[in-house]
Amino acid sequence: MQKTFAILAFVLLVATSTFAHFHCSTAEVFQNIRAHHHVKAIQASKEARTIYPNCETEDYYDSVYTKKTTHFQIFYTLDGPHKTTTAYVDTLAKALEDAWNFHIQKTGLLKPQGDSISYHYQQRVEKGLYPVEVVEMTLFRDIAYILKRRCLDGCYAITLISEEEPYSSTLMIENDFMYPSEFSSSRDSVSYNGKSCFYNKPALEIYNIPHNYSYAKKWSNALRVTTTHELYHAVQVRYLSPNAGSIWFEASAAGVEEVVNPDIDDYIQYLSKIAPQVGTPISELGSDYALSSLYLFLYNHVSPKFDKSIWESFSKNPVQPFEYQLTQTAKKQGLSADSLFHEFAVRLSFSGKRAKLANESFLINKDQSSWPEFRHISTNMLTTPPETENYAYNFYTGDKPNLSNFVGKASVAIIKGDSYTIRYLPTLNSVDSAYSDIRNDTGIDSTVWILSRFSEETKLPYEVRDSTLRAYPTPWRHGSLCFTPLPQNKDFIEIRNRRGNLVTKINYDNNTHCIDERDVKSLLVPGIYRFRAGNSGKLKDFIIVY
């Protein structure tokens, strides 16, 4: 007798277009399930359970075999549309145990909890083992109910979560990484249980886009990356129901693929979708998979156990979004989510060819030179001062943007030849100082102004908050010498020596004006000086030491 389920699912799909990207239809699945939210346990109708109305799911397979490992029980067949090979199953078994060892033994996450009866083949699962079924993904049980698309554009795998057994799931994985064309008239048939049943014959191969090879031919790679991803979903539901719809479900699962299988690079294909979308909040990028880049930043540059802490935070605060969980997790570790997000944005700005300027320890991931370049907007195109929404980042090139009312965090990357310098800009004064240095250095090839806002609510401040005119730093020893806050009804600074003699007059056009180190040393010898804005008013002291 078929077991009844209230089904939630994670599905890995591949689209057929030449320029298409792999994606997950989880959102579609959740929409389908929420349409039936009033049903606690669903027994699908015959139309929902089958592809062809004259055949049941069981009519497409005969003998079901099983292979047991330390933590898994794999179910498969050797003939019919779901057929596989023992070599395939052996490779799958190793990939599953490797994924288990990383998620459970190395990272310390909760163990996935398996269903007592497998979903597609309806086989009893040995207690303590997790069920994995090898199936033709266009013919798995209840597919017409679970997925409107029916995997006719290609599926890698699906993790089905049952509400009948809380936190439990079954993993179904593609049997050969091939799929039929949605418009194909090529059919095949099987004869079991006294009837002939037709199905669309798989003829198209699923590809690894970054390295352009067929997963149908290199199925061991497909098995490694898919088991890592899907088993992570089985772990995630021990902490949070997928009904929560968090962006972090797919972002972290795609990121962990790369950590466990760095040679496959399946995650890179998603990045091109968000590369043009600078300024868009991370929850609105349209590709949760692409936020694998944020997972990799946290894993490689904060802590390999950071994601475990995020999921533990989810379990305590299940109604809160990912941004809240990141904030709380960072706070527990004495860190600032705003600062972490800004550092992520700084390193993200070096994607593509710019990554070749940086050493590996700086990059989000060592293969960042293979990423698409994220969009950089010329400041000449700006008609208003830049603003950044919460949970977003922006990259600008060219002259200094007007940040007088900017809310968030700012930095500038200065590129000279094959080297770079990152200057973090905590105040408006530091912005002006950096720009003064940039303007006076003819060896600079380009600059990238990096702006981000996680949940920051404060404008970039002046270094001093009162209206007292002053020079800084004083005593001056190196770097830029700056004057602030300068009145807007004047347009030049007078600098006089200790006796009151005029040393130089410098024009300005902003609230703060900075002189770079080279000019300071050419104009001013060590000693005490005085300055004022315009040619009248009280003189203010500052000291030069070098």
mmCIF file with all atom_site columns, N, CA, C and O in Angstrom, residues 17-44:
data_model
loop_
_atom_site.group_PDB
_atom_site.id
_atom_site.type_symbol
_atom_site.label_atom_id
_atom_site.label_alt_id
_atom_site.label_comp_id
_atom_site.label_asym_id
_atom_site.label_entity_id
_atom_site.label_seq_id
_atom_site.pdbx_PDB_ins_code
_atom_site.Cartn_x
_atom_site.Cartn_y
_atom_site.Cartn_z
_atom_site.occupancy
_atom_site.B_iso_or_equiv
_atom_site.pdbx_formal_charge
_atom_site.auth_seq_id
_atom_site.auth_comp_id
_atom_site.auth_asym_id
_atom_site.auth_atom_id
_atom_site.pdbx_PDB_model_num
ATOM 1   N N  . SER A 1 17 ? 18.117 25.291 -23.154 1.00 0.00 ? 17 SER A N  1
ATOM 2   C CA . SER A 1 17 ? 18.668 26.340 -24.003 1.00 0.00 ? 17 SER A CA 1
ATOM 3   C C  . SER A 1 17 ? 20.184 26.355 -23.957 1.00 0.00 ? 17 SER A C  1
ATOM 4   O O  . SER A 1 17 ? 20.801 26.063 -22.933 1.00 0.00 ? 17 SER A O  1
ATOM 5   N N  . THR A 1 18 ? 20.811 26.741 -25.073 1.00 0.00 ? 18 THR A N  1
ATOM 6   C CA . THR A 1 18 ? 22.274 26.799 -25.145 1.00 0.00 ? 18 THR A CA 1
ATOM 7   C C  . THR A 1 18 ? 22.842 27.700 -24.065 1.00 0.00 ? 18 THR A C  1
ATOM 8   O O  . THR A 1 18 ? 23.895 27.445 -23.506 1.00 0.00 ? 18 THR A O  1
ATOM 9   N N  . PHE A 1 19 ? 22.127 28.792 -23.756 1.00 0.00 ? 19 PHE A N  1
ATOM 10  C CA . PHE A 1 19 ? 22.630 29.750 -22.795 1.00 0.00 ? 19 PHE A CA 1
ATOM 11  C C  . PHE A 1 19 ? 21.941 29.614 -21.443 1.00 0.00 ? 19 PHE A C  1
ATOM 12  O O  . PHE A 1 19 ? 22.045 30.486 -20.604 1.00 0.00 ? 19 PHE A O  1
ATOM 13  N N  . ALA A 1 20 ? 21.241 28.528 -21.237 1.00 0.00 ? 20 ALA A N  1
ATOM 14  C CA . ALA A 1 20 ? 20.499 28.348 -19.987 1.00 0.00 ? 20 ALA A CA 1
ATOM 15  C C  . ALA A 1 20 ? 21.424 27.940 -18.862 1.00 0.00 ? 20 ALA A C  1
ATOM 16  O O  . ALA A 1 20 ? 22.543 27.504 -19.071 1.00 0.00 ? 20 ALA A O  1
ATOM 17  N N  . HIS A 1 21 ? 20.931 28.096 -17.654 1.00 0.00 ? 21 HIS A N  1
ATOM 18  C CA . HIS A 1 21 ? 21.694 27.739 -16.466 1.00 0.00 ? 21 HIS A CA 1
ATOM 19  C C  . HIS A 1 21 ? 20.910 26.716 -15.660 1.00 0.00 ? 21 HIS A C  1
ATOM 20  O O  . HIS A 1 21 ? 19.688 26.722 -15.647 1.00 0.00 ? 21 HIS A O  1
ATOM 21  N N  . PHE A 1 22 ? 21.627 25.877 -14.949 1.00 0.00 ? 22 PHE A N  1
ATOM 22  C CA . PHE A 1 22 ? 20.971 24.966 -14.030 1.00 0.00 ? 22 PHE A CA 1
ATOM 23  C C  . PHE A 1 22 ? 20.251 25.797 -12.981 1.00 0.00 ? 22 PHE A C  1
ATOM 24  O O  . PHE A 1 22 ? 20.713 26.857 -12.583 1.00 0.00 ? 22 PHE A O  1
ATOM 25  N N  . HIS A 1 23 ? 19.117 25.303 -12.543 1.00 0.00 ? 23 HIS A N  1
ATOM 26  C CA . HIS A 1 23 ? 18.380 26.020 -11.525 1.00 0.00 ? 23 HIS A CA 1
ATOM 27  C C  . HIS A 1 23 ? 17.549 25.052 -10.706 1.00 0.00 ? 23 HIS A C  1
ATOM 28  O O  . HIS A 1 23 ? 17.443 23.880 -11.036 1.00 0.00 ? 23 HIS A O  1
ATOM 29  N N  . CYS A 1 24 ? 16.985 25.560 -9.628  1.00 0.00 ? 24 CYS A N  1
ATOM 30  C CA . CYS A 1 24 ? 16.198 24.716 -8.731  1.00 0.00 ? 24 CYS A CA 1
ATOM 31  C C  . CYS A 1 24 ? 14.739 25.125 -8.797  1.00 0.00 ? 24 CYS A C  1
ATOM 32  O O  . CYS A 1 24 ? 14.414 26.309 -8.791  1.00 0.00 ? 24 CYS A O  1
ATOM 33  N N  . SER A 1 25 ? 13.847 24.147 -8.879  1.00 0.00 ? 25 SER A N  1
ATOM 34  C CA . SER A 1 25 ? 12.415 24.456 -8.964  1.00 0.00 ? 25 SER A CA 1
ATOM 35  C C  . SER A 1 25 ? 11.738 24.368 -7.607  1.00 0.00 ? 25 SER A C  1
ATOM 36  O O  . SER A 1 25 ? 10.534 24.161 -7.520  1.00 0.00 ? 25 SER A O  1
ATOM 37  N N  . THR A 1 26 ? 12.513 24.551 -6.547  1.00 0.00 ? 26 THR A N  1
ATOM 38  C CA . THR A 1 26 ? 11.948 24.467 -5.202  1.00 0.00 ? 26 THR A CA 1
ATOM 39  C C  . THR A 1 26 ? 10.758 25.409 -5.023  1.00 0.00 ? 26 THR A C  1
ATOM 40  O O  . THR A 1 26 ? 9.740  25.037 -4.450  1.00 0.00 ? 26 THR A O  1
ATOM 41  N N  . ALA A 1 27 ? 10.897 26.646 -5.537  1.00 0.00 ? 27 ALA A N  1
ATOM 42  C CA . ALA A 1 27 ? 9.814  27.612 -5.367  1.00 0.00 ? 27 ALA A CA 1
ATOM 43  C C  . ALA A 1 27 ? 8.532  27.109 -6.005  1.00 0.00 ? 27 ALA A C  1
ATOM 44  O O  . ALA A 1 27 ? 7.438  27.249 -5.444  1.00 0.00 ? 27 ALA A O  1
ATOM 45  N N  . GLU A 1 28 ? 8.641  26.520 -7.190  1.00 0.00 ? 28 GLU A N  1
ATOM 46  C CA . GLU A 1 28 ? 7.463  25.982 -7.878  1.00 0.00 ? 28 GLU A CA 1
ATOM 47  C C  . GLU A 1 28 ? 6.835  24.855 -7.067  1.00 0.00 ? 28 GLU A C  1
ATOM 48  O O  . GLU A 1 28 ? 5.615  24.765 -6.923  1.00 0.00 ? 28 GLU A O  1
ATOM 49  N N  . VAL A 1 29 ? 7.689  23.992 -6.523  1.00 0.00 ? 29 VAL A N  1
ATOM 50  C CA . VAL A 1 29 ? 7.188  22.887 -5.698  1.00 0.00 ? 29 VAL A CA 1
ATOM 51  C C  . VAL A 1 29 ? 6.426  23.423 -4.491  1.00 0.00 ? 29 VAL A C  1
ATOM 52  O O  . VAL A 1 29 ? 5.328  22.967 -4.167  1.00 0.00 ? 29 VAL A O  1
ATOM 53  N N  . PHE A 1 30 ? 7.023  24.436 -3.822  1.00 0.00 ? 30 PHE A N  1
ATOM 54  C CA . PHE A 1 30 ? 6.366  24.983 -2.645  1.00 0.00 ? 30 PHE A CA 1
ATOM 55  C C  . PHE A 1 30 ? 5.025  25.613 -2.990  1.00 0.00 ? 30 PHE A C  1
ATOM 56  O O  . PHE A 1 30 ? 4.061  25.506 -2.240  1.00 0.00 ? 30 PHE A O  1
ATOM 57  N N  . GLN A 1 31 ? 4.950  26.265 -4.147  1.00 0.00 ? 31 GLN A N  1
ATOM 58  C CA . GLN A 1 31 ? 3.683  26.859 -4.568  1.00 0.00 ? 31 GLN A CA 1
ATOM 59  C C  . GLN A 1 31 ? 2.626  25.773 -4.765  1.00 0.00 ? 31 GLN A C  1
ATOM 60  O O  . GLN A 1 31 ? 1.472  25.950 -4.373  1.00 0.00 ? 31 GLN A O  1
ATOM 61  N N  . ASN A 1 32 ? 3.053  24.664 -5.376  1.00 0.00 ? 32 ASN A N  1
ATOM 62  C CA . ASN A 1 32 ? 2.117  23.554 -5.572  1.00 0.00 ? 32 ASN A CA 1
ATOM 63  C C  . ASN A 1 32 ? 1.608  23.022 -4.242  1.00 0.00 ? 32 ASN A C  1
ATOM 64  O O  . ASN A 1 32 ? 0.421  22.758 -4.063  1.00 0.00 ? 32 ASN A O  1
ATOM 65  N N  . ILE A 1 33 ? 2.542  22.840 -3.312  1.00 0.00 ? 33 ILE A N  1
ATOM 66  C CA . ILE A 1 33 ? 2.167  22.279 -2.014  1.00 0.00 ? 33 ILE A CA 1
ATOM 67  C C  . ILE A 1 33 ? 1.290  23.244 -1.225  1.00 0.00 ? 33 ILE A C  1
ATOM 68  O O  . ILE A 1 33 ? 0.300  22.860 -0.608  1.00 0.00 ? 33 ILE A O  1
ATOM 69  N N  . ARG A 1 34 ? 1.620  24.541 -1.259  1.00 0.00 ? 34 ARG A N  1
ATOM 70  C CA . ARG A 1 34 ? 0.836  25.508 -0.502  1.00 0.00 ? 34 ARG A CA 1
ATOM 71  C C  . ARG A 1 34 ? -0.591 25.621 -1.024  1.00 0.00 ? 34 ARG A C  1
ATOM 72  O O  . ARG A 1 34 ? -1.509 25.995 -0.295  1.00 0.00 ? 34 ARG A O  1
ATOM 73  N N  . ALA A 1 35 ? -0.768 25.289 -2.295  1.00 0.00 ? 35 ALA A N  1
ATOM 74  C CA . ALA A 1 35 ? -2.127 25.280 -2.850  1.00 0.00 ? 35 ALA A CA 1
ATOM 75  C C  . ALA A 1 35 ? -2.977 24.204 -2.182  1.00 0.00 ? 35 ALA A C  1
ATOM 76  O O  . ALA A 1 35 ? -4.202 24.247 -2.220  1.00 0.00 ? 35 ALA A O  1
ATOM 77  N N  . HIS A 1 36 ? -2.315 23.231 -1.541  1.00 0.00 ? 36 HIS A N  1
ATOM 78  C CA . HIS A 1 36 ? -3.017 22.136 -0.845  1.00 0.00 ? 36 HIS A CA 1
ATOM 79  C C  . HIS A 1 36 ? -2.752 22.204 0.664   1.00 0.00 ? 36 HIS A C  1
ATOM 80  O O  . HIS A 1 36 ? -2.735 21.196 1.347   1.00 0.00 ? 36 HIS A O  1
ATOM 81  N N  . HIS A 1 37 ? -2.519 23.434 1.176   1.00 0.00 ? 37 HIS A N  1
ATOM 82  C CA . HIS A 1 37 ? -2.096 23.568 2.566   1.00 0.00 ? 37 HIS A CA 1
ATOM 83  C C  . HIS A 1 37 ? -3.134 23.062 3.569   1.00 0.00 ? 37 HIS A C  1
ATOM 84  O O  . HIS A 1 37 ? -2.809 22.790 4.716   1.00 0.00 ? 37 HIS A O  1
ATOM 85  N N  . HIS A 1 38 ? -4.379 22.909 3.137   1.00 0.00 ? 38 HIS A N  1
ATOM 86  C CA . HIS A 1 38 ? -5.422 22.449 4.046   1.00 0.00 ? 38 HIS A CA 1
ATOM 87  C C  . HIS A 1 38 ? -5.398 20.938 4.221   1.00 0.00 ? 38 HIS A C  1
ATOM 88  O O  . HIS A 1 38 ? -6.108 20.391 5.060   1.00 0.00 ? 38 HIS A O  1
ATOM 89  N N  . VAL A 1 39 ? -4.564 20.222 3.420   1.00 0.00 ? 39 VAL A N  1
ATOM 90  C CA . VAL A 1 39 ? -4.498 18.762 3.507   1.00 0.00 ? 39 VAL A CA 1
ATOM 91  C C  . VAL A 1 39 ? -3.281 18.373 4.335   1.00 0.00 ? 39 VAL A C  1
ATOM 92  O O  . VAL A 1 39 ? -2.170 18.765 4.027   1.00 0.00 ? 39 VAL A O  1
ATOM 93  N N  . LYS A 1 40 ? -3.489 17.626 5.370   1.00 0.00 ? 40 LYS A N  1
ATOM 94  C CA . LYS A 1 40 ? -2.367 17.212 6.218   1.00 0.00 ? 40 LYS A CA 1
ATOM 95  C C  . LYS A 1 40 ? -1.552 16.127 5.531   1.00 0.00 ? 40 LYS A C  1
ATOM 96  O O  . LYS A 1 40 ? -0.322 16.204 5.477   1.00 0.00 ? 40 LYS A O  1
ATOM 97  N N  . ALA A 1 41 ? -2.197 15.083 5.030   1.00 0.00 ? 41 ALA A N  1
ATOM 98  C CA . ALA A 1 41 ? -1.483 13.994 4.359   1.00 0.00 ? 41 ALA A CA 1
ATOM 99  C C  . ALA A 1 41 ? -2.176 13.723 3.040   1.00 0.00 ? 41 ALA A C  1
ATOM 100 O O  . ALA A 1 41 ? -3.377 13.470 3.013   1.00 0.00 ? 41 ALA A O  1
ATOM 101 N N  . ILE A 1 42 ? -1.440 13.778 1.947   1.00 0.00 ? 42 ILE A N  1
ATOM 102 C CA . ILE A 1 42 ? -2.028 13.741 0.609   1.00 0.00 ? 42 ILE A CA 1
ATOM 103 C C  . ILE A 1 42 ? -1.851 12.377 -0.036  1.00 0.00 ? 42 ILE A C  1
ATOM 104 O O  . ILE A 1 42 ? -0.743 11.880 -0.158  1.00 0.00 ? 42 ILE A O  1
ATOM 105 N N  . GLN A 1 43 ? -2.964 11.778 -0.429  1.00 0.00 ? 43 GLN A N  1
ATOM 106 C CA . GLN A 1 43 ? -2.920 10.590 -1.268  1.00 0.00 ? 43 GLN A CA 1
ATOM 107 C C  . GLN A 1 43 ? -3.259 11.061 -2.665  1.00 0.00 ? 43 GLN A C  1
ATOM 108 O O  . GLN A 1 43 ? -4.395 11.442 -2.951  1.00 0.00 ? 43 GLN A O  1
ATOM 109 N N  . ALA A 1 44 ? -2.238 11.122 -3.548  1.00 0.00 ? 44 ALA A N  1
ATOM 110 C CA . ALA A 1 44 ? -2.431 11.703 -4.877  1.00 0.00 ? 44 ALA A CA 1
ATOM 111 C C  . ALA A 1 44 ? -3.420 10.876 -5.689  1.00 0.00 ? 44 ALA A C  1
ATOM 112 O O  . ALA A 1 44 ? -3.505 9.667  -5.567  1.00 0.00 ? 44 ALA A O  1
#
